PDB file of C-alpha atoms in Angstrom:
ATOM      1  CA  MET Y   1     -15.776   1.290 -16.734  1.00  0.00           C
ATOM      2  CA  TYR Y   2     -12.943   0.645 -14.258  1.00  0.00           C
ATOM      3  CA  VAL Y   3     -12.891   3.124 -11.377  1.00  0.00           C
ATOM      4  CA  ILE Y   4      -9.505   3.621  -9.708  1.00  0.00           C
ATOM      5  CA  PHE Y   5      -9.547   5.449  -6.377  1.00  0.00           C
ATOM      6  CA  GLY Y   6      -6.272   7.083  -5.365  1.00  0.00           C
ATOM      7  CA  ALA Y   7      -5.328   7.206  -9.043  1.00  0.00           C
ATOM      8  CA  SER Y   8      -2.714   9.934  -8.525  1.00  0.00           C
ATOM      9  CA  GLY Y   9      -0.686   7.744  -6.155  1.00  0.00           C
ATOM     10  CA  LYS Y  10       2.047   5.325  -7.210  1.00  0.00           C
ATOM     11  CA  VAL Y  11      -0.174   2.240  -6.985  1.00  0.00           C
ATOM     12  CA  GLY Y  12      -3.271   3.813  -8.533  1.00  0.00           C
ATOM     13  CA  ALA Y  13      -1.416   5.508 -11.383  1.00  0.00           C
ATOM     14  CA  SER Y  14       0.293   2.241 -12.289  1.00  0.00           C
ATOM     15  CA  SER Y  15      -3.060   0.405 -12.268  1.00  0.00           C
ATOM     16  CA  ALA Y  16      -4.724   3.068 -14.411  1.00  0.00           C
ATOM     17  CA  ALA Y  17      -1.896   2.999 -16.967  1.00  0.00           C
ATOM     18  CA  ALA Y  18      -1.985  -0.811 -17.212  1.00  0.00           C
ATOM     19  CA  LEU Y  19      -5.756  -0.871 -17.682  1.00  0.00           C
ATOM     20  CA  ARG Y  20      -5.610   1.820 -20.354  1.00  0.00           C
ATOM     21  CA  LYS Y  21      -2.879  -0.157 -22.133  1.00  0.00           C
ATOM     22  CA  ALA Y  22      -5.249  -3.139 -22.065  1.00  0.00           C
ATOM     23  CA  GLY Y  23      -7.886  -1.013 -23.779  1.00  0.00           C
ATOM     24  CA  ARG Y  24     -10.212  -0.570 -20.821  1.00  0.00           C
ATOM     25  CA  ALA Y  25     -12.142   2.597 -20.014  1.00  0.00           C
ATOM     26  CA  VAL Y  26     -10.792   4.061 -16.776  1.00  0.00           C
ATOM     27  CA  ARG Y  27     -12.276   6.635 -14.446  1.00  0.00           C
ATOM     28  CA  ALA Y  28      -9.413   8.014 -12.360  1.00  0.00           C
ATOM     29  CA  VAL Y  29     -10.517   9.302  -8.967  1.00  0.00           C
ATOM     30  CA  VAL Y  30      -8.360  12.025  -7.427  1.00  0.00           C
ATOM     31  CA  ARG Y  31      -8.859  14.460  -4.566  1.00  0.00           C
ATOM     32  CA  LYS Y  32      -7.858  17.576  -6.513  1.00  0.00           C
ATOM     33  CA  PRO Y  33      -8.389  18.136 -10.256  1.00  0.00           C
ATOM     34  CA  ALA Y  34      -4.760  19.149 -10.841  1.00  0.00           C
ATOM     35  CA  GLN Y  35      -3.682  15.661  -9.718  1.00  0.00           C
ATOM     36  CA  GLY Y  36      -5.423  14.178 -12.744  1.00  0.00           C
ATOM     37  CA  GLU Y  37      -3.583  15.951 -15.569  1.00  0.00           C
ATOM     38  CA  ALA Y  38      -1.212  13.069 -16.358  1.00  0.00           C
ATOM     39  CA  LEU Y  39      -4.085  10.588 -16.105  1.00  0.00           C
ATOM     40  CA  ALA Y  40      -6.188  12.596 -18.538  1.00  0.00           C
ATOM     41  CA  ARG Y  41      -3.309  12.541 -21.039  1.00  0.00           C
ATOM     42  CA  ILE Y  42      -3.444   8.720 -21.207  1.00  0.00           C
ATOM     43  CA  GLY Y  43      -7.190   8.784 -21.814  1.00  0.00           C
ATOM     44  CA  CYS Y  44      -8.671   8.444 -18.348  1.00  0.00           C
ATOM     45  CA  GLU Y  45     -11.873  10.175 -17.336  1.00  0.00           C
ATOM     46  CA  VAL Y  46     -10.833  12.180 -14.273  1.00  0.00           C
ATOM     47  CA  VAL Y  47     -13.231  12.891 -11.409  1.00  0.00           C
ATOM     48  CA  SER Y  48     -12.748  14.352  -7.954  1.00  0.00           C
ATOM     49  CA  ALA Y  49     -13.893  12.457  -4.875  1.00  0.00           C
ATOM     50  CA  ASP Y  50     -12.839  12.020  -1.275  1.00  0.00           C
ATOM     51  CA  LEU Y  51     -13.220   8.910   0.855  1.00  0.00           C
ATOM     52  CA  ASP Y  52     -14.324  11.238   3.650  1.00  0.00           C
ATOM     53  CA  ASP Y  53     -17.391  12.117   1.548  1.00  0.00           C
ATOM     54  CA  LEU Y  54     -19.858   9.268   0.966  1.00  0.00           C
ATOM     55  CA  HIS Y  55     -21.807  11.086  -1.747  1.00  0.00           C
ATOM     56  CA  SER Y  56     -18.682  11.749  -3.813  1.00  0.00           C
ATOM     57  CA  ILE Y  57     -17.773   8.043  -3.642  1.00  0.00           C
ATOM     58  CA  LEU Y  58     -21.261   7.073  -4.810  1.00  0.00           C
ATOM     59  CA  ARG Y  59     -20.994   9.481  -7.749  1.00  0.00           C
ATOM     60  CA  ALA Y  60     -17.578   8.137  -8.711  1.00  0.00           C
ATOM     61  CA  LEU Y  61     -18.939   4.576  -8.803  1.00  0.00           C
ATOM     62  CA  ASP Y  62     -21.888   5.361 -11.085  1.00  0.00           C
ATOM     63  CA  GLY Y  63     -21.830   3.066 -14.111  1.00  0.00           C
ATOM     64  CA  ALA Y  64     -18.786   1.114 -12.879  1.00  0.00           C
ATOM     65  CA  GLN Y  65     -18.237  -2.549 -13.688  1.00  0.00           C
ATOM     66  CA  ALA Y  66     -15.155  -2.747 -11.472  1.00  0.00           C
ATOM     67  CA  ALA Y  67     -13.388  -0.632  -8.875  1.00  0.00           C
ATOM     68  CA  GLN Y  68     -10.025  -0.524  -7.137  1.00  0.00           C
ATOM     69  CA  LEU Y  69      -9.849   1.045  -3.691  1.00  0.00           C
ATOM     70  CA  ILE Y  70      -7.109   1.942  -1.284  1.00  0.00           C
ATOM     71  CA  CYS Y  71      -7.737   3.567   2.105  1.00  0.00           C
ATOM     72  CA  PRO Y  72      -4.534   5.375   3.097  1.00  0.00           C
ATOM     73  CA  VAL Y  73      -3.225   6.105   6.563  1.00  0.00           C
ATOM     74  CA  VAL Y  74      -3.525   9.881   6.972  1.00  0.00           C
ATOM     75  CA  GLN Y  75      -0.436  10.949   8.890  1.00  0.00           C
ATOM     76  CA  GLN Y  76      -1.728  14.495   9.375  1.00  0.00           C
ATOM     77  CA  ALA Y  77      -4.874  13.317  11.167  1.00  0.00           C
ATOM     78  CA  ILE Y  78      -5.108  13.856  14.914  1.00  0.00           C
ATOM     79  CA  ASP Y  79      -6.349  10.265  15.174  1.00  0.00           C
ATOM     80  CA  ALA Y  80      -5.164   8.292  12.136  1.00  0.00           C
ATOM     81  CA  ALA Y  81      -7.066   5.146  13.143  1.00  0.00           C
ATOM     82  CA  THR Y  82     -10.398   6.974  13.408  1.00  0.00           C
ATOM     83  CA  ALA Y  83      -9.754   8.793  10.129  1.00  0.00           C
ATOM     84  CA  MET Y  84      -9.060   5.532   8.320  1.00  0.00           C
ATOM     85  CA  ARG Y  85     -12.081   3.811   9.877  1.00  0.00           C
ATOM     86  CA  THR Y  86     -14.249   6.658   8.555  1.00  0.00           C
ATOM     87  CA  MET Y  87     -12.906   6.080   5.043  1.00  0.00           C
ATOM     88  CA  ILE Y  88     -13.468   2.326   5.340  1.00  0.00           C
ATOM     89  CA  HIS Y  89     -17.035   2.882   6.563  1.00  0.00           C
ATOM     90  CA  ASN Y  90     -17.847   5.298   3.735  1.00  0.00           C
ATOM     91  CA  ALA Y  91     -16.311   3.073   1.075  1.00  0.00           C
ATOM     92  CA  ALA Y  92     -18.136  -0.013   2.361  1.00  0.00           C
ATOM     93  CA  GLN Y  93     -21.445   1.868   2.356  1.00  0.00           C
ATOM     94  CA  ALA Y  94     -20.907   3.046  -1.206  1.00  0.00           C
ATOM     95  CA  LEU Y  95     -19.912  -0.446  -2.353  1.00  0.00           C
ATOM     96  CA  SER Y  96     -23.041  -1.907  -0.751  1.00  0.00           C
ATOM     97  CA  ALA Y  97     -25.098   0.434  -2.926  1.00  0.00           C
ATOM     98  CA  HIS Y  98     -23.207  -0.865  -6.002  1.00  0.00           C
ATOM     99  CA  SER Y  99     -22.961  -4.490  -4.917  1.00  0.00           C
ATOM    100  CA  GLY Y 100     -22.968  -5.816  -8.481  1.00  0.00           C
ATOM    101  CA  ILE Y 101     -19.510  -4.470  -9.315  1.00  0.00           C
ATOM    102  CA  ARG Y 102     -16.240  -6.346  -9.043  1.00  0.00           C
ATOM    103  CA  VAL Y 103     -13.908  -4.877  -6.418  1.00  0.00           C
ATOM    104  CA  LEU Y 104     -10.202  -5.085  -5.757  1.00  0.00           C
ATOM    105  CA  ALA Y 105      -9.048  -3.659  -2.419  1.00  0.00           C
ATOM    106  CA  ILE Y 106      -5.428  -2.965  -1.571  1.00  0.00           C
ATOM    107  CA  SER Y 107      -4.696  -4.461   1.837  1.00  0.00           C
ATOM    108  CA  ASP Y 108      -1.605  -5.206   3.882  1.00  0.00           C
ATOM    109  CA  TYR Y 109       0.576  -8.155   4.853  1.00  0.00           C
ATOM    110  CA  GLY Y 110      -0.563  -9.468   8.226  1.00  0.00           C
ATOM    111  CA  ALA Y 111      -4.228  -8.454   7.794  1.00  0.00           C
ATOM    112  CA  GLU Y 112      -5.244 -11.983   8.784  1.00  0.00           C
ATOM    113  CA  LEU Y 113      -3.793 -11.497  12.298  1.00  0.00           C
ATOM    114  CA  GLU Y 114      -6.197 -10.599  15.088  1.00  0.00           C
ATOM    115  CA  ALA Y 115      -4.088  -8.514  17.480  1.00  0.00           C
ATOM    116  CA  GLY Y 116      -0.834  -6.696  18.120  1.00  0.00           C
ATOM    117  CA  THR Y 117      -0.068  -5.537  14.592  1.00  0.00           C
ATOM    118  CA  GLY Y 118      -0.803  -1.804  14.776  1.00  0.00           C
ATOM    119  CA  ILE Y 119      -1.710  -0.277  11.416  1.00  0.00           C
ATOM    120  CA  THR Y 120      -2.282  -3.737   9.928  1.00  0.00           C
ATOM    121  CA  LEU Y 121      -5.327  -4.212  12.180  1.00  0.00           C
ATOM    122  CA  LEU Y 122      -7.028  -1.380  10.305  1.00  0.00           C
ATOM    123  CA  TYR Y 123      -6.596  -3.321   7.071  1.00  0.00           C
ATOM    124  CA  ARG Y 124      -8.125  -6.343   8.790  1.00  0.00           C
ATOM    125  CA  GLU Y 125     -11.193  -4.178   9.441  1.00  0.00           C
ATOM    126  CA  LEU Y 126     -11.182  -3.049   5.807  1.00  0.00           C
ATOM    127  CA  GLU Y 127     -11.158  -6.644   4.596  1.00  0.00           C
ATOM    128  CA  GLN Y 128     -14.035  -7.614   6.864  1.00  0.00           C
ATOM    129  CA  ARG Y 129     -16.209  -4.623   5.962  1.00  0.00           C
ATOM    130  CA  PHE Y 130     -15.609  -4.953   2.218  1.00  0.00           C
ATOM    131  CA  ALA Y 131     -16.331  -8.703   2.316  1.00  0.00           C
ATOM    132  CA  GLN Y 132     -19.733  -7.880   3.806  1.00  0.00           C
ATOM    133  CA  ALA Y 133     -20.387  -5.145   1.241  1.00  0.00           C
ATOM    134  CA  VAL Y 134     -19.700  -6.859  -2.100  1.00  0.00           C
ATOM    135  CA  PRO Y 135     -19.846 -10.486  -3.280  1.00  0.00           C
ATOM    136  CA  ARG Y 136     -17.081 -10.234  -5.907  1.00  0.00           C
ATOM    137  CA  LEU Y 137     -14.005  -9.157  -3.975  1.00  0.00           C
ATOM    138  CA  THR Y 138     -10.266  -9.581  -4.460  1.00  0.00           C
ATOM    139  CA  LEU Y 139      -8.005  -8.599  -1.565  1.00  0.00           C
ATOM    140  CA  LEU Y 140      -4.479  -7.726  -2.667  1.00  0.00           C
ATOM    141  CA  ARG Y 141      -2.250  -7.792   0.398  1.00  0.00           C
ATOM    142  CA  SER Y 142       0.918  -5.851  -0.210  1.00  0.00           C
ATOM    143  CA  ALA Y 143       4.310  -6.245   1.404  1.00  0.00           C
ATOM    144  CA  GLU Y 144       6.070  -3.090   2.593  1.00  0.00           C
ATOM    145  CA  HIS Y 145       6.751  -0.707  -0.285  1.00  0.00           C
ATOM    146  CA  MET Y 146      10.382  -0.274  -1.311  1.00  0.00           C
ATOM    147  CA  GLN Y 147       9.642   3.421  -1.823  1.00  0.00           C
ATOM    148  CA  ASN Y 148       9.358   3.803   1.983  1.00  0.00           C
ATOM    149  CA  TRP Y 149      13.144   4.175   2.048  1.00  0.00           C
ATOM    150  CA  ALA Y 150      12.587   7.664   0.598  1.00  0.00           C
ATOM    151  CA  ARG Y 151      11.578   8.849   4.081  1.00  0.00           C
ATOM    152  CA  VAL Y 152      15.115   8.399   5.438  1.00  0.00           C
ATOM    153  CA  LEU Y 153      17.100   8.876   2.232  1.00  0.00           C
ATOM    154  CA  PRO Y 154      18.019  12.553   2.917  1.00  0.00           C
ATOM    155  CA  VAL Y 155      19.524  11.590   6.284  1.00  0.00           C
ATOM    156  CA  ALA Y 156      21.447   8.712   4.733  1.00  0.00           C
ATOM    157  CA  LEU Y 157      22.854  10.833   1.912  1.00  0.00           C
ATOM    158  CA  ALA Y 158      23.883  13.558   4.347  1.00  0.00           C
ATOM    159  CA  THR Y 159      25.464  11.321   7.002  1.00  0.00           C
ATOM    160  CA  GLY Y 160      26.383   8.001   5.392  1.00  0.00           C
ATOM    161  CA  HIS Y 161      24.124   6.204   7.881  1.00  0.00           C
ATOM    162  CA  LEU Y 162      20.785   4.725   6.771  1.00  0.00           C
ATOM    163  CA  PRO Y 163      18.387   4.669   9.750  1.00  0.00           C
ATOM    164  CA  THR Y 164      15.865   1.852  10.125  1.00  0.00           C
ATOM    165  CA  LEU Y 165      13.424   0.268  12.558  1.00  0.00           C
ATOM    166  CA  HIS Y 166      14.033  -3.146  10.968  1.00  0.00           C
ATOM    167  CA  ALA Y 167      15.919  -5.465  13.299  1.00  0.00           C
ATOM    168  CA  PRO Y 168      18.020  -7.518  13.121  1.00  0.00           C
ATOM    169  CA  ALA Y 169      19.497  -5.552  10.251  1.00  0.00           C
ATOM    170  CA  ASN Y 170      20.642  -8.677   8.422  1.00  0.00           C
ATOM    171  CA  THR Y 171      17.202 -10.360   8.423  1.00  0.00           C
ATOM    172  CA  PRO Y 172      15.543 -10.285   4.985  1.00  0.00           C
ATOM    173  CA  PHE Y 173      11.892  -9.232   4.876  1.00  0.00           C
ATOM    174  CA  PRO Y 174       9.279  -9.037   2.099  1.00  0.00           C
ATOM    175  CA  THR Y 175       9.096  -5.767   0.214  1.00  0.00           C
ATOM    176  CA  VAL Y 176       7.719  -4.667  -3.149  1.00  0.00           C
ATOM    177  CA  SER Y 177       7.759  -1.703  -5.508  1.00  0.00           C
ATOM    178  CA  ALA Y 178       4.520   0.283  -5.329  1.00  0.00           C
ATOM    179  CA  HIS Y 179       4.439   0.372  -9.129  1.00  0.00           C
ATOM    180  CA  ASP Y 180       4.468  -3.436  -9.255  1.00  0.00           C
ATOM    181  CA  VAL Y 181       1.555  -3.509  -6.802  1.00  0.00           C
ATOM    182  CA  GLY Y 182      -0.442  -1.331  -9.190  1.00  0.00           C
ATOM    183  CA  ALA Y 183       0.439  -3.402 -12.241  1.00  0.00           C
ATOM    184  CA  ILE Y 184      -0.483  -6.667 -10.523  1.00  0.00           C
ATOM    185  CA  ALA Y 185      -3.702  -5.115  -9.219  1.00  0.00           C
ATOM    186  CA  ALA Y 186      -4.632  -4.304 -12.817  1.00  0.00           C
ATOM    187  CA  GLN Y 187      -3.884  -7.907 -13.849  1.00  0.00           C
ATOM    188  CA  LEU Y 188      -6.193  -9.184 -11.124  1.00  0.00           C
ATOM    189  CA  LEU Y 189      -8.955  -6.768 -12.121  1.00  0.00           C
ATOM    190  CA  LEU Y 190      -8.751  -8.066 -15.688  1.00  0.00           C
ATOM    191  CA  GLU Y 191      -8.817 -11.657 -14.432  1.00  0.00           C
ATOM    192  CA  GLN Y 192     -11.997 -10.845 -12.509  1.00  0.00           C
ATOM    193  CA  GLU Y 193     -13.762 -10.416 -15.851  1.00  0.00           C
ATOM    194  CA  HIS Y 194     -13.651 -14.192 -16.257  1.00  0.00           C
ATOM    195  CA  ARG Y 195     -14.570 -15.159 -12.674  1.00  0.00           C
ATOM    196  CA  ASP Y 196     -18.206 -15.690 -11.723  1.00  0.00           C
ATOM    197  CA  ASP Y 197     -17.788 -17.110  -8.212  1.00  0.00           C
ATOM    198  CA  THR Y 198     -18.478 -14.993  -5.160  1.00  0.00           C
ATOM    199  CA  THR Y 199     -15.706 -16.275  -2.896  1.00  0.00           C
ATOM    200  CA  VAL Y 200     -13.264 -13.686  -1.567  1.00  0.00           C
ATOM    201  CA  ARG Y 201      -9.948 -14.057  -3.372  1.00  0.00           C
ATOM    202  CA  VAL Y 202      -6.844 -13.279  -1.305  1.00  0.00           C
ATOM    203  CA  VAL Y 203      -3.593 -12.604  -3.154  1.00  0.00           C
ATOM    204  CA  SER Y 204      -0.282 -11.557  -1.590  1.00  0.00           C
ATOM    205  CA  VAL Y 205       2.151  -9.421  -3.567  1.00  0.00           C
ATOM    206  CA  GLU Y 206       5.871  -8.931  -2.969  1.00  0.00           C
ATOM    207  CA  GLY Y 207       9.019  -8.290  -4.930  1.00  0.00           C
ATOM    208  CA  PRO Y 208      11.283 -10.791  -6.707  1.00  0.00           C
ATOM    209  CA  ARG Y 209      13.202 -11.485  -3.485  1.00  0.00           C
ATOM    210  CA  HIS Y 210      13.436 -10.484   0.171  1.00  0.00           C
ATOM    211  CA  TYR Y 211      15.903  -7.788   1.240  1.00  0.00           C
ATOM    212  CA  SER Y 212      17.407  -6.901   4.599  1.00  0.00           C
ATOM    213  CA  ALA Y 213      18.117  -3.396   5.885  1.00  0.00           C
ATOM    214  CA  GLU Y 214      21.800  -4.166   5.369  1.00  0.00           C
ATOM    215  CA  ASP Y 215      21.041  -4.958   1.717  1.00  0.00           C
ATOM    216  CA  ALA Y 216      19.411  -1.539   1.375  1.00  0.00           C
ATOM    217  CA  ALA Y 217      22.459   0.221   2.846  1.00  0.00           C
ATOM    218  CA  ARG Y 218      24.858  -1.724   0.623  1.00  0.00           C
ATOM    219  CA  LEU Y 219      22.878  -1.005  -2.543  1.00  0.00           C
ATOM    220  CA  LEU Y 220      22.499   2.654  -1.653  1.00  0.00           C
ATOM    221  CA  GLY Y 221      26.244   2.926  -1.051  1.00  0.00           C
ATOM    222  CA  GLU Y 222      27.000   1.355  -4.440  1.00  0.00           C
ATOM    223  CA  LEU Y 223      24.620   3.769  -6.163  1.00  0.00           C
ATOM    224  CA  CYS Y 224      26.126   6.800  -4.422  1.00  0.00           C
ATOM    225  CA  GLY Y 225      29.732   5.684  -4.721  1.00  0.00           C
ATOM    226  CA  ARG Y 226      30.356   6.008  -0.987  1.00  0.00           C
ATOM    227  CA  GLU Y 227      30.380   3.833   2.085  1.00  0.00           C
ATOM    228  CA  MET Y 228      26.931   3.524   3.630  1.00  0.00           C
ATOM    229  CA  HIS Y 229      26.246   2.043   7.058  1.00  0.00           C
ATOM    230  CA  ILE Y 230      22.964   0.795   8.456  1.00  0.00           C
ATOM    231  CA  HIS Y 231      21.851   2.380  11.724  1.00  0.00           C
ATOM    232  CA  VAL Y 232      19.260   0.330  13.605  1.00  0.00           C
ATOM    233  CA  LEU Y 233      17.407   2.702  15.907  1.00  0.00           C
ATOM    234  CA  PRO Y 234      17.238   1.267  19.445  1.00  0.00           C
ATOM    235  CA  ARG Y 235      13.686   0.335  20.435  1.00  0.00           C
ATOM    236  CA  GLN Y 236      13.703   2.807  23.351  1.00  0.00           C
ATOM    237  CA  GLU Y 237      14.386   5.679  20.903  1.00  0.00           C
ATOM    238  CA  TRP Y 238      11.551   4.956  18.496  1.00  0.00           C
ATOM    239  CA  ALA Y 239       8.905   7.141  20.117  1.00  0.00           C
ATOM    240  CA  ALA Y 240      11.155  10.201  20.364  1.00  0.00           C
ATOM    241  CA  THR Y 241      12.450   9.721  16.800  1.00  0.00           C
ATOM    242  CA  LEU Y 242       8.937   9.482  15.371  1.00  0.00           C
ATOM    243  CA  ALA Y 243       7.880  12.548  17.360  1.00  0.00           C
ATOM    244  CA  ARG Y 244      10.780  14.543  15.898  1.00  0.00           C
ATOM    245  CA  ALA Y 245       9.568  13.446  12.449  1.00  0.00           C
ATOM    246  CA  GLY Y 246       6.234  15.134  13.183  1.00  0.00           C
ATOM    247  CA  ILE Y 247       4.263  11.929  13.848  1.00  0.00           C
ATOM    248  CA  ASN Y 248       1.762  12.254  16.667  1.00  0.00           C
ATOM    249  CA  GLU Y 249       1.688   9.877  19.616  1.00  0.00           C
ATOM    250  CA  ALA Y 250      -1.363   7.871  18.480  1.00  0.00           C
ATOM    251  CA  LEU Y 251       0.046   7.121  15.040  1.00  0.00           C
ATOM    252  CA  ALA Y 252       3.524   6.484  16.457  1.00  0.00           C
ATOM    253  CA  LYS Y 253       2.071   3.780  18.690  1.00  0.00           C
ATOM    254  CA  LEU Y 254       0.508   2.048  15.675  1.00  0.00           C
ATOM    255  CA  ILE Y 255       3.760   2.286  13.691  1.00  0.00           C
ATOM    256  CA  MET Y 256       5.762   0.829  16.575  1.00  0.00           C
ATOM    257  CA  GLU Y 257       3.320  -2.061  17.030  1.00  0.00           C
ATOM    258  CA  THR Y 258       3.529  -2.840  13.323  1.00  0.00           C
ATOM    259  CA  ASN Y 259       7.336  -2.848  13.338  1.00  0.00           C
ATOM    260  CA  ASP Y 260       7.455  -4.955  16.492  1.00  0.00           C
ATOM    261  CA  ALA Y 261       5.240  -7.526  14.780  1.00  0.00           C
ATOM    262  CA  GLN Y 262       7.382  -7.490  11.658  1.00  0.00           C
ATOM    263  CA  ASN Y 263      10.659  -7.741  13.555  1.00  0.00           C
ATOM    264  CA  SER Y 264       9.317 -10.728  15.487  1.00  0.00           C
ATOM    265  CA  GLY Y 265       8.557 -12.498  12.215  1.00  0.00           C
ATOM    266  CA  ARG Y 266       4.776 -12.428  12.567  1.00  0.00           C
ATOM    267  CA  ILE Y 267       4.046 -10.465   9.384  1.00  0.00           C
ATOM    268  CA  GLY Y 268       4.432 -12.077   5.985  1.00  0.00           C
ATOM    269  CA  ALA Y 269       2.371 -13.683   3.242  1.00  0.00           C
ATOM    270  CA  GLU Y 270      -0.412 -15.707   4.857  1.00  0.00           C
ATOM    271  CA  ALA Y 271       0.200 -19.435   4.499  1.00  0.00           C
ATOM    272  CA  GLY Y 272      -1.913 -20.909   1.748  1.00  0.00           C
ATOM    273  CA  THR Y 273      -2.581 -17.641  -0.100  1.00  0.00           C
ATOM    274  CA  GLU Y 274      -1.622 -17.100  -3.693  1.00  0.00           C
ATOM    275  CA  VAL Y 275       1.567 -15.024  -4.038  1.00  0.00           C
ATOM    276  CA  ARG Y 276       2.285 -12.793  -7.026  1.00  0.00           C
ATOM    277  CA  ARG Y 277       5.767 -11.354  -7.458  1.00  0.00           C
ATOM    278  CA  GLY Y 278       6.764  -8.060  -8.976  1.00  0.00           C
ATOM    279  CA  THR Y 279       9.807  -7.798 -11.214  1.00  0.00           C
ATOM    280  CA  THR Y 280      11.360  -4.604  -9.825  1.00  0.00           C
ATOM    281  CA  GLY Y 281      14.380  -5.033  -7.577  1.00  0.00           C
ATOM    282  CA  LEU Y 282      15.410  -2.787  -4.694  1.00  0.00           C
ATOM    283  CA  ARG Y 283      18.430  -1.415  -6.588  1.00  0.00           C
ATOM    284  CA  GLN Y 284      16.157  -0.079  -9.319  1.00  0.00           C
ATOM    285  CA  VAL Y 285      13.838   1.611  -6.824  1.00  0.00           C
ATOM    286  CA  LEU Y 286      16.688   3.140  -4.825  1.00  0.00           C
ATOM    287  CA  ALA Y 287      18.310   4.416  -8.026  1.00  0.00           C
ATOM    288  CA  ALA Y 288      15.100   6.228  -8.946  1.00  0.00           C
ATOM    289  CA  LEU Y 289      14.833   7.702  -5.454  1.00  0.00           C
ATOM    290  CA  VAL Y 290      18.434   8.958  -5.573  1.00  0.00           C
ATOM    291  CA  ARG Y 291      17.861  10.554  -8.988  1.00  0.00           C
ATOM    292  CA  ALA Y 292      14.749  12.281  -7.651  1.00  0.00           C
TER     293      ALA Y 292
END
């Protein structure tokens, strides 16, 4: 049994579908039963669990040979860092009680860095806690998801200006489709079936090529049939812009630290780690976002 936490999300749903296609039994873990309808239609066993609830995690892992976990950043939380640390703690405890299973954890580019990376530091904690909890662990560090452009797409379509925190705007950076992350995660879970060693495997995942913010604006303009300009938000306006978007001060600070680290070139695939590449380009992702 393969247990996929966050199975209703883009990454989890893609992993579940790939594992079912490979003929594996999948238990899809969702927070609300209604989120599992599509997963049930492809043959998944659907269960409800919440990473805030240790007992529900333990129940979801019963009988599992392998598990995929992702601990999301909860934007609605008063303190997003504390909320995520609680999820990491609960998941690590549950994994310790099922230490014989194989585990794949979705992590983040830059998780090897020790300071000054904002949200990425929370994924560093996840990696450390999970490595202590289970002997058979694969860490899949993901580049920024291409689907993140959806957050500013309405503004761009309304104004012809695509806002971004990425600077300089012509500097390419690693990015990947969330669906490719899920598919590659499933591949790695299947590969774990043939691995007996207990060393932590670190794999980085990104798209077929790097894209700049200017690339995103150009592609979006071509898809919409109109001129599209990139608008790099000045650093001194970040806090106010994030506040207007409904992001509280604590989370905004983490987001700004992460973007500062990325803009300075500190965040990328760790040297020496294996890199897997998705096949989905940014044009394809943006086209789907525009259609939606």
